PDB file of C-alpha atoms and ligand atoms in Angstrom:
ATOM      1  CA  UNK A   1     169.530 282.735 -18.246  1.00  0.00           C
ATOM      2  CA  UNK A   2     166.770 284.554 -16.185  1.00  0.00           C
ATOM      3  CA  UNK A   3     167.123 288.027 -16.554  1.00  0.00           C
ATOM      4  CA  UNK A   4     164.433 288.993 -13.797  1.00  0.00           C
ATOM      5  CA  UNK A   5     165.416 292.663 -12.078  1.00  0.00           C
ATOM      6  CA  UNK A   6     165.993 291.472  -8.887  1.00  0.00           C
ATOM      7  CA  UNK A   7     166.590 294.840  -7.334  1.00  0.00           C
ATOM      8  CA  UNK A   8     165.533 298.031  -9.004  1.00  0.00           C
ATOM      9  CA  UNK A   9     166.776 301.930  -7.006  1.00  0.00           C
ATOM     10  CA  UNK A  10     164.930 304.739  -8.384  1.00  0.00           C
ATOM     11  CA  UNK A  11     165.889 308.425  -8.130  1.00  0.00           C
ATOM     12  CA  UNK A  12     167.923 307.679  -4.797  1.00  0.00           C
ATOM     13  CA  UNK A  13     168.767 311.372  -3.327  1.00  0.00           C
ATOM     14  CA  UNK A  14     171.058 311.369   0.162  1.00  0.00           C
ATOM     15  CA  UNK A  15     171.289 314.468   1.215  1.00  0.00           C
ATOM     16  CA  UNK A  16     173.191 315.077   4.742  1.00  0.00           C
ATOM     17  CA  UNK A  17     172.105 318.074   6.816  1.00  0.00           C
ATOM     18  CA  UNK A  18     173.690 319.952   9.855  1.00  0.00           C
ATOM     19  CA  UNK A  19     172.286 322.822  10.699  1.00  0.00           C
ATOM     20  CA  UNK A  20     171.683 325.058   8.035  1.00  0.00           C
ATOM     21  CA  UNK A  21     174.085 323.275   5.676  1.00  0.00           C
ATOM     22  CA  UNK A  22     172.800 320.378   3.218  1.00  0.00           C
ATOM     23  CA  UNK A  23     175.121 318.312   1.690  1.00  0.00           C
ATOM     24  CA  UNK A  24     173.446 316.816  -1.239  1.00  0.00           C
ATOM     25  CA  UNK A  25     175.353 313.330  -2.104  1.00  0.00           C
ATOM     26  CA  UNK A  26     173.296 311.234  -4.565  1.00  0.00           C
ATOM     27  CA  UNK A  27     171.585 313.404  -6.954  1.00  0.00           C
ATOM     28  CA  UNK A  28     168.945 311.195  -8.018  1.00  0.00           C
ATOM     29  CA  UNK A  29     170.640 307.241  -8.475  1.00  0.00           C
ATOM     30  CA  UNK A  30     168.945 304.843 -10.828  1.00  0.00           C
ATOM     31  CA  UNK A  31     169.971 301.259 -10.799  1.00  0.00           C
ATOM     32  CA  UNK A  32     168.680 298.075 -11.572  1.00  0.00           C
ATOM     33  CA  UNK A  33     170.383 294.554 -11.087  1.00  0.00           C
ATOM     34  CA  UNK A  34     169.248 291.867 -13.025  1.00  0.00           C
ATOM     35  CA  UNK A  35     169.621 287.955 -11.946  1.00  0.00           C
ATOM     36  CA  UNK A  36     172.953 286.821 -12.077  1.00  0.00           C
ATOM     37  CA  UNK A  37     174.493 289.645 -13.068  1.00  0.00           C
ATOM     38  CA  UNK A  38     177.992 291.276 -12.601  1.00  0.00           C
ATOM     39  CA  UNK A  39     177.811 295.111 -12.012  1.00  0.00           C
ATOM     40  CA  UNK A  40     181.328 297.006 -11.487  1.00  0.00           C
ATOM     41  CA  UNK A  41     181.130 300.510  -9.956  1.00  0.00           C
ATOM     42  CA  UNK A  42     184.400 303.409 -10.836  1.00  0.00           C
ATOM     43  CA  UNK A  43     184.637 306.963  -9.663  1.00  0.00           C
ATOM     44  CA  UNK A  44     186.868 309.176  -7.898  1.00  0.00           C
ATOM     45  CA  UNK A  45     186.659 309.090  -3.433  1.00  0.00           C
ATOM     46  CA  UNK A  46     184.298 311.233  -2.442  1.00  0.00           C
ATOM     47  CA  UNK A  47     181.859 310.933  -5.202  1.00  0.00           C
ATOM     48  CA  UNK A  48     179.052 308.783  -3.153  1.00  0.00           C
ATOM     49  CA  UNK A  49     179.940 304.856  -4.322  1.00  0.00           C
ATOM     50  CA  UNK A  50     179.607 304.173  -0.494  1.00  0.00           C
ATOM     51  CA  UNK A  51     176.792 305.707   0.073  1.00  0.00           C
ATOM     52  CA  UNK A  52     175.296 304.130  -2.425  1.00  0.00           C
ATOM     53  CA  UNK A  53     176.360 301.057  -1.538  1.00  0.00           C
ATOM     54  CA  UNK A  54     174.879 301.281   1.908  1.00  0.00           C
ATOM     55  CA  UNK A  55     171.990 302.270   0.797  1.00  0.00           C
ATOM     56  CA  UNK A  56     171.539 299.241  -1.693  1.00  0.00           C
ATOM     57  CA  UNK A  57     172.223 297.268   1.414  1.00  0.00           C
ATOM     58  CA  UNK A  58     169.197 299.000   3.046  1.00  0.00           C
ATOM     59  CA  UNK A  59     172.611 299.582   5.943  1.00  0.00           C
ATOM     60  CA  UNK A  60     171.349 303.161   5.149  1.00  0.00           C
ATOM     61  CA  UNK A  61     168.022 305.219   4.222  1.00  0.00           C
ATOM     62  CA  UNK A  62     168.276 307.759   1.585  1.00  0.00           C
ATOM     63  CA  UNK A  63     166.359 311.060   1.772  1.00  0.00           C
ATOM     64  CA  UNK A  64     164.511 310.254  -1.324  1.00  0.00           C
ATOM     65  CA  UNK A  65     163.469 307.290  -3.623  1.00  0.00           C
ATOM     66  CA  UNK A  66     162.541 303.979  -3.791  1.00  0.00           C
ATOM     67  CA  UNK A  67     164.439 300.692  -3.680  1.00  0.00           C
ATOM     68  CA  UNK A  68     162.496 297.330  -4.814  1.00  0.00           C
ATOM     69  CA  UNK A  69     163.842 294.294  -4.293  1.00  0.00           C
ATOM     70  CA  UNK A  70     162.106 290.820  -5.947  1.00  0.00           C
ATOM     71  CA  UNK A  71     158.932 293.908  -6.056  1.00  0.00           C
ATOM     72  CA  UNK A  72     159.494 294.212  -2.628  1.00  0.00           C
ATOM     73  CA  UNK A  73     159.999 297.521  -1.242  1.00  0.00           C
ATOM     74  CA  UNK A  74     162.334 297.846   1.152  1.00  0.00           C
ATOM     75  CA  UNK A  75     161.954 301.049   2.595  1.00  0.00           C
ATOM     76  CA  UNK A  76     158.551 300.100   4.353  1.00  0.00           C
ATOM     77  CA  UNK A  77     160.882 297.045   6.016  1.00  0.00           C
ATOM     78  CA  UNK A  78     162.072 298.119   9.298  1.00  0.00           C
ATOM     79  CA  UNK A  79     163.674 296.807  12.822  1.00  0.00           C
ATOM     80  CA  UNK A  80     163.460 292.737  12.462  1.00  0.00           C
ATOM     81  CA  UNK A  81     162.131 292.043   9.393  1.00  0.00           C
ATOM     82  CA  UNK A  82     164.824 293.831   7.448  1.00  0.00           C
ATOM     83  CA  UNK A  83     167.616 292.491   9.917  1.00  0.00           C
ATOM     84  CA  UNK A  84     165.904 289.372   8.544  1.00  0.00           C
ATOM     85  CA  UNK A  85     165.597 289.937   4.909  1.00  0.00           C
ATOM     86  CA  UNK A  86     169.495 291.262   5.030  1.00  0.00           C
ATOM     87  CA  UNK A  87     170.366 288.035   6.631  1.00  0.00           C
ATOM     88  CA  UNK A  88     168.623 286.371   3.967  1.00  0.00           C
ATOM     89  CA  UNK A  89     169.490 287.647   0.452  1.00  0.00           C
ATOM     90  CA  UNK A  90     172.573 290.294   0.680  1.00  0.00           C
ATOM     91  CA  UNK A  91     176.319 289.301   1.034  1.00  0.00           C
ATOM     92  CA  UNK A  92     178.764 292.037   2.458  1.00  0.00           C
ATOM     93  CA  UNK A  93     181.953 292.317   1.390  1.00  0.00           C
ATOM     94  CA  UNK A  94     184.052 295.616   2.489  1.00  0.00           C
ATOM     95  CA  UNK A  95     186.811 297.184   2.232  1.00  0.00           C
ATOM     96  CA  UNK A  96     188.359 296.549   5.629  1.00  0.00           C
ATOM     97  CA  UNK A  97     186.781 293.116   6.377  1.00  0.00           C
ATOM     98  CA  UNK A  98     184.519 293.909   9.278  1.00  0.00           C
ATOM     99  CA  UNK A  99     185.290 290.486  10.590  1.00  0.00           C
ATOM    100  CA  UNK A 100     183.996 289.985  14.273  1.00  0.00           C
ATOM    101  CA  UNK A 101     187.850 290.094  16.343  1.00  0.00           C
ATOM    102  CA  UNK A 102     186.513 287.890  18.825  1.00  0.00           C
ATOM    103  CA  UNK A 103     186.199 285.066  16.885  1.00  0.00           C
ATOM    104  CA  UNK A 104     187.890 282.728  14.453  1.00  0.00           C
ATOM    105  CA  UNK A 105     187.439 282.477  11.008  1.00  0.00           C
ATOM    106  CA  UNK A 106     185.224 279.819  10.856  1.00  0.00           C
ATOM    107  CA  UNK A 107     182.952 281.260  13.902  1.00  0.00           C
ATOM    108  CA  UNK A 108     182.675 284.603  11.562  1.00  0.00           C
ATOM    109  CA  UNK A 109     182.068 282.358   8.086  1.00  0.00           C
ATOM    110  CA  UNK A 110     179.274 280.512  10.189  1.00  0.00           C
ATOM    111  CA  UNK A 111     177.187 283.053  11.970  1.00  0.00           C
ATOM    112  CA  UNK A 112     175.191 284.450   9.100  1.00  0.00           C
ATOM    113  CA  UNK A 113     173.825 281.338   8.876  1.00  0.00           C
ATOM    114  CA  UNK A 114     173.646 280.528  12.974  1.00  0.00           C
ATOM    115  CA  UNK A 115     171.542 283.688  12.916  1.00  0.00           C
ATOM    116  CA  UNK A 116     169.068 282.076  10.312  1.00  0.00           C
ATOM    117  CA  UNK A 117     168.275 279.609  12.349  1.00  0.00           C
ATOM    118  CA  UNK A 118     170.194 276.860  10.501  1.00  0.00           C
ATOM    119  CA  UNK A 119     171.491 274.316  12.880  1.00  0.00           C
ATOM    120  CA  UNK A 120     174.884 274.773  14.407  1.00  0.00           C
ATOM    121  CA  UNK A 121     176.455 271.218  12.977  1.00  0.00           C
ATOM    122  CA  UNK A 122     175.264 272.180   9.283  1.00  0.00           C
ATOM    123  CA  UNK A 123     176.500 275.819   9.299  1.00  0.00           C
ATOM    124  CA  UNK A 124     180.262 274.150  10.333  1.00  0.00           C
ATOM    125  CA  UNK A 125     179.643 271.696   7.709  1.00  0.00           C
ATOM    126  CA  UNK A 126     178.755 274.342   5.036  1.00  0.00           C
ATOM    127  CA  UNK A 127     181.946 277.043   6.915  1.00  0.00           C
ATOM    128  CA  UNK A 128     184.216 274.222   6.219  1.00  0.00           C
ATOM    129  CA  UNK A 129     183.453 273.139   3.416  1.00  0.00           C
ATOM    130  CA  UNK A 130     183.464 277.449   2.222  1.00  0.00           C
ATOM    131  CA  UNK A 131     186.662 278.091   4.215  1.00  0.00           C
ATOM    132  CA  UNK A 132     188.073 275.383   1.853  1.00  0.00           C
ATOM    133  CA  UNK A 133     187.062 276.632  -1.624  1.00  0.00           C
ATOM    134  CA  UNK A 134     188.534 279.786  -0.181  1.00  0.00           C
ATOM    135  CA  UNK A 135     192.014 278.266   0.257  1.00  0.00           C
ATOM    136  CA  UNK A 136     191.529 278.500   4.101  1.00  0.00           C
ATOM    137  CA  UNK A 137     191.386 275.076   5.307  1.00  0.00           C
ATOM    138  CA  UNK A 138     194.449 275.554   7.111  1.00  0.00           C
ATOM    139  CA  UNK A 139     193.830 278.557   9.322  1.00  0.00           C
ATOM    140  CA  UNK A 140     190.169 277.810  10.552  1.00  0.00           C
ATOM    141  CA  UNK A 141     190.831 278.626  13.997  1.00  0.00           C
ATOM    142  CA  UNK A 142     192.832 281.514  13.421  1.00  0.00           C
ATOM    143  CA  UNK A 143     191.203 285.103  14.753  1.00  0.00           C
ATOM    144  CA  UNK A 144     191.158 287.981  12.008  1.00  0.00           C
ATOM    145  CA  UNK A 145     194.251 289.711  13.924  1.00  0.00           C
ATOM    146  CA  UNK A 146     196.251 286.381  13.362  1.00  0.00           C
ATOM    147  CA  UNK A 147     195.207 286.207   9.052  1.00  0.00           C
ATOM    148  CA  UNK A 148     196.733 288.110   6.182  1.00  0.00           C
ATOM    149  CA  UNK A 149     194.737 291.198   4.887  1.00  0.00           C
ATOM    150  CA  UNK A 150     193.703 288.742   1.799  1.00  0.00           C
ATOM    151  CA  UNK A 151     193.300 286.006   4.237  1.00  0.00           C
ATOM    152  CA  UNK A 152     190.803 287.741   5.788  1.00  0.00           C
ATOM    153  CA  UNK A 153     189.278 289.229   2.482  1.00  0.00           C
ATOM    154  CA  UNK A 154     188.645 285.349   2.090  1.00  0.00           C
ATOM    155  CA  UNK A 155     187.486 284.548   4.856  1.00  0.00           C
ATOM    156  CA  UNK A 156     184.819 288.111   4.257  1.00  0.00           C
ATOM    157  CA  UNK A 157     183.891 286.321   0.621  1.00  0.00           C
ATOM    158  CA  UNK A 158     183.333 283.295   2.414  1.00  0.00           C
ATOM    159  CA  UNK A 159     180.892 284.608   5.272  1.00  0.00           C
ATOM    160  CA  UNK A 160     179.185 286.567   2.662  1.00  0.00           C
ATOM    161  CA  UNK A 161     177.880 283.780   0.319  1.00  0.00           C
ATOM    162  CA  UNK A 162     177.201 281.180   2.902  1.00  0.00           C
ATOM    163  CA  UNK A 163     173.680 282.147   2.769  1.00  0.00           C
ATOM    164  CA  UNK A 164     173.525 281.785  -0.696  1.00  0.00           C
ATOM    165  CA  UNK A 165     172.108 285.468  -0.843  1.00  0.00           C
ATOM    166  CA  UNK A 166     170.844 286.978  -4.836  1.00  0.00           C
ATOM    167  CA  UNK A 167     172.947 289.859  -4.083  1.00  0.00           C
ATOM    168  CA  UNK A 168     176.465 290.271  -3.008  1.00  0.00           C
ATOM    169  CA  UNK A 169     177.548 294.033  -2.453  1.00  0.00           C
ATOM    170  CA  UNK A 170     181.251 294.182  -2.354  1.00  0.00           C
ATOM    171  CA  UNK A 171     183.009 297.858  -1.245  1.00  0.00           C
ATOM    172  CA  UNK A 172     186.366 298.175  -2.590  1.00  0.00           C
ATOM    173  CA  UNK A 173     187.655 294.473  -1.385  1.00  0.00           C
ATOM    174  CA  UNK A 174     190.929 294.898  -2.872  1.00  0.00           C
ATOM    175  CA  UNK A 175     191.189 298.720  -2.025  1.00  0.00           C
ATOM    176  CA  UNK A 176     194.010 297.233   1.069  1.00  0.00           C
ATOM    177  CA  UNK A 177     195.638 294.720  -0.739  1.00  0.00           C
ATOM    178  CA  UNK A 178     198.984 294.411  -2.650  1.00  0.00           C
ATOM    179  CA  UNK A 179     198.757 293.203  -6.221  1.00  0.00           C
ATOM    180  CA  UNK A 180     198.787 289.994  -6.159  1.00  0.00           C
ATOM    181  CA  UNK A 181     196.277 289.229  -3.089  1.00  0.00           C
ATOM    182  CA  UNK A 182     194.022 291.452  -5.140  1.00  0.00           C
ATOM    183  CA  UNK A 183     194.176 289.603  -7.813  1.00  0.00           C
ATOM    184  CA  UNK A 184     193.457 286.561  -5.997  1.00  0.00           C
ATOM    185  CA  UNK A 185     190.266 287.734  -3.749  1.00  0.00           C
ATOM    186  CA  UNK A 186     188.991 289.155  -6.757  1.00  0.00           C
ATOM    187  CA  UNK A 187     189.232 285.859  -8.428  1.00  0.00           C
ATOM    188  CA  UNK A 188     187.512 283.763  -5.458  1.00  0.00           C
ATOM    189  CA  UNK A 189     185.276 286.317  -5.724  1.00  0.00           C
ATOM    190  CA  UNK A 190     184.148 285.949  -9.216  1.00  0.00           C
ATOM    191  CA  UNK A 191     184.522 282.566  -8.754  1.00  0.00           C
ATOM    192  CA  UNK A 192     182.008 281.774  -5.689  1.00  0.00           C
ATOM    193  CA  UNK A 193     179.706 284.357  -7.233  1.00  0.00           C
ATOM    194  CA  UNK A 194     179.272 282.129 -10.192  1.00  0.00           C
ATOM    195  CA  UNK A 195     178.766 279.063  -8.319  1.00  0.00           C
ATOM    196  CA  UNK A 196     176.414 280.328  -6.265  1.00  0.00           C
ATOM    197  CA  UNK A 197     174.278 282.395  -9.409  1.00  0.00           C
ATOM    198  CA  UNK A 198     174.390 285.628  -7.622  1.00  0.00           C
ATOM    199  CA  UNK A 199     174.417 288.730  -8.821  1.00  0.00           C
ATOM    200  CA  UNK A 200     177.728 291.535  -7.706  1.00  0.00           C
ATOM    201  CA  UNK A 201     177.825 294.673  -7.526  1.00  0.00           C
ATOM    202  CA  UNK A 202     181.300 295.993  -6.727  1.00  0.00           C
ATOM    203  CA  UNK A 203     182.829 299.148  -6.101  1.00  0.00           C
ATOM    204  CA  UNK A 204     186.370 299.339  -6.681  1.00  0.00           C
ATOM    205  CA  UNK A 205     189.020 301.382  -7.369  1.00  0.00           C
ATOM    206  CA  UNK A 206     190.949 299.787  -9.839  1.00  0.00           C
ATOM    207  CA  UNK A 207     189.922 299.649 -13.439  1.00  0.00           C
ATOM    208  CA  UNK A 208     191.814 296.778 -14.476  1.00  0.00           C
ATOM    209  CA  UNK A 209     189.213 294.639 -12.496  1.00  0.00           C
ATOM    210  CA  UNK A 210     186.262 296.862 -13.328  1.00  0.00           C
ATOM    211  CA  UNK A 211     186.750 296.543 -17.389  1.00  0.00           C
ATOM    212  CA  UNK A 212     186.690 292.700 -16.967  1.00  0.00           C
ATOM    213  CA  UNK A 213     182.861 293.917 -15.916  1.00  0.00           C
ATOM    214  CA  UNK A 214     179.442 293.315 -18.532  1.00  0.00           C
ATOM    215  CA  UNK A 215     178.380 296.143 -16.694  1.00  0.00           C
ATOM    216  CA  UNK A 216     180.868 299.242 -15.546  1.00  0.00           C
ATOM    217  CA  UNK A 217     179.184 301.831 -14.289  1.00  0.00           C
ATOM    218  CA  UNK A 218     181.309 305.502 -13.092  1.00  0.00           C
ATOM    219  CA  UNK A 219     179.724 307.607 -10.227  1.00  0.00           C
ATOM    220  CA  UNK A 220     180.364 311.075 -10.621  1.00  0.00           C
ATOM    221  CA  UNK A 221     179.784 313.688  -8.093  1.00  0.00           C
ATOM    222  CA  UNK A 222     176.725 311.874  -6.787  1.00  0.00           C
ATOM    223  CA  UNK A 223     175.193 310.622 -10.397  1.00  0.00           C
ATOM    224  CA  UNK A 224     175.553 307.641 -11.941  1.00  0.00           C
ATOM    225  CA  UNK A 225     177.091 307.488 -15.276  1.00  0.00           C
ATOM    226  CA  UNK A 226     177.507 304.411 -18.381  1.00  0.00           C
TER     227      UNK A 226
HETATM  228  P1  LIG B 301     183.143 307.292  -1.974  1.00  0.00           P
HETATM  229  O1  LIG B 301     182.793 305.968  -1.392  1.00  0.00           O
HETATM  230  O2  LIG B 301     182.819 307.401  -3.432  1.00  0.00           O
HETATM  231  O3  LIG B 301     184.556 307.683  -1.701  1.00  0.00           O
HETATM  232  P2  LIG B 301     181.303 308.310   0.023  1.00  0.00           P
HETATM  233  O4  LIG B 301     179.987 307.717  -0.387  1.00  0.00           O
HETATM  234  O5  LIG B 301     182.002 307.707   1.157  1.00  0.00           O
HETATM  235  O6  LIG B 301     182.230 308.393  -1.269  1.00  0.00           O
HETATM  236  O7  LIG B 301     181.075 309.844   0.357  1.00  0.00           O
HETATM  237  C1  LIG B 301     180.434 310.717  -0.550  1.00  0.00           C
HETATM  238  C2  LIG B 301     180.404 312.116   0.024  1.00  0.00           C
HETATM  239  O8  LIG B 301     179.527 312.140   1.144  1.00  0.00           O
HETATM  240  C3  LIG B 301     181.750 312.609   0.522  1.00  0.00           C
HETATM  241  O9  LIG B 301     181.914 313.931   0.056  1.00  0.00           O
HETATM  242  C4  LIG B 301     181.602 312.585   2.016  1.00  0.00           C
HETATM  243  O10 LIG B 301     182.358 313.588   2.619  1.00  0.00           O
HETATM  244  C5  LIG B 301     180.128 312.815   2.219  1.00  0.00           C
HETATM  245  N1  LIG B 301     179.634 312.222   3.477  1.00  0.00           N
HETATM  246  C6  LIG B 301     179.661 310.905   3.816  1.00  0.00           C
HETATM  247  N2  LIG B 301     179.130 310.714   5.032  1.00  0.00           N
HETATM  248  C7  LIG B 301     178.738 311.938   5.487  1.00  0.00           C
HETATM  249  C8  LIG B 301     178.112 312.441   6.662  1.00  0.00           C
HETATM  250  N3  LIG B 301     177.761 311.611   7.658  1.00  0.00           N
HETATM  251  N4  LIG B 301     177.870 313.761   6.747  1.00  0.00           N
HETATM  252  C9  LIG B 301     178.202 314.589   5.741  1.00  0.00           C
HETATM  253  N5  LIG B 301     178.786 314.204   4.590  1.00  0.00           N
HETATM  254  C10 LIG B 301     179.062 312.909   4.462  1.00  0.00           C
HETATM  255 MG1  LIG B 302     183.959 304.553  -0.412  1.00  0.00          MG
END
């Protein structure tokens, strides 16, 4: 297996200021993900997994550090070119789907893909043909308000590999969902990440799925701990 770092965060510090008060959130994150590999993150609300996260997903900048994906660094990217490389080679998953209301579930699966310029008859093929390894054949045309939560955590899975990205960042995707539809998505999951040689990292409550993990990692207070 290649074991190439594909993304490498050094010393990440968020701090959040207003006014006079600093609230220091990440004291100094180090993380690296390796090709193909499955990283599960614990630790109580409140102690800075999102933030992280978001910051991974260059969706935020920290106040300090450096983030290095493929040797690239991503905090010189701005405006376009990092809409671009987001588009390109990160998969969202989060905790309350984000799915676009407006449209159905196979419009949402396809338009990562629309927006990479593939062509519109090949991203339907490939939203289809996703939307069925997903179990979701049958509700293509539905809109997110018309899906089950873990319906639409499917349909979030399914959006989020379609451009085959190297990194899929998942926030607490069974944080909403009973048992059993947990259990499932985190499956599918697991499952599509493998086929598509990704690597995952995941933040999520529950340590039944985190232990099933190579790699569990528990953020405390803003630190990263083994
Ligand atoms: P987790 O995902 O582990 O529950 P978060 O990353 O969401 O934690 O939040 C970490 C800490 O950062 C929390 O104490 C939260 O209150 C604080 N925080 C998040 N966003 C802001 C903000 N915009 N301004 C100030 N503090 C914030
Ligand atoms: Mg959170």
């Amino acid at each position: 297996m290649n074991n190439e770092i594909i993304l490498k965060a050094s010393n990440i510090v968020k701090e959040y200021r207003d006014g006079a008060v600093v609230t220091k959130v990440l004291h100094g994150v180090n993380l690296e993900v390796k090709s193909n590999e499955l990283i599960a993150i614990i630790g109580s609300s409140g102690s800075g997994k999102s933030t992280l996260l978001h910051i991974l997903g260059t969706l935020d900048s920290p106040t300090s550090g450096e983030i290095l994906f493929k040797g690239e660094n991503l905090l010189k990217l701005g405006g376009k070119k990092l809409a671009q490389f987001r588009n390109k080679n990160l998969g969202f998953v989060y905790q309350f789907h984000h799915l676009l209301t407006d449209f159905t579930a196979l419009e949402n699966v396809c338009m990562p893909m629309l927006i990479s310029g593939a062509k519109k008859q090949d991203a339907i093929t490939e939203g289809l043909r996703l939307l069925d390894r997903v179990g979701l054949a049958h509700r293509i045309n539905h809109k997110p308000s018309e899906l089950s939560g873990g319906e639409r955590q499917r349909v979030a899975i399914a959006r989020a590999i379609i451009n085959r990205p190297s990194l899929i960042l998942a926030d607490e995707p069974t944080g909403n969902l009973d048992r059993k539809s947990a259990e499932d998505v985190f499956n599918l999951l697991t499952q599509l990440r493998a086929e598509t040689a990704c690597s995952l990292v995941v933040v999520t409550h529950d340590k039944d799925l985190a232990t099933r993990f190579e790699r569990c990692l528990t953020m405390h207070d803003g630190r990263l701990e083994l």
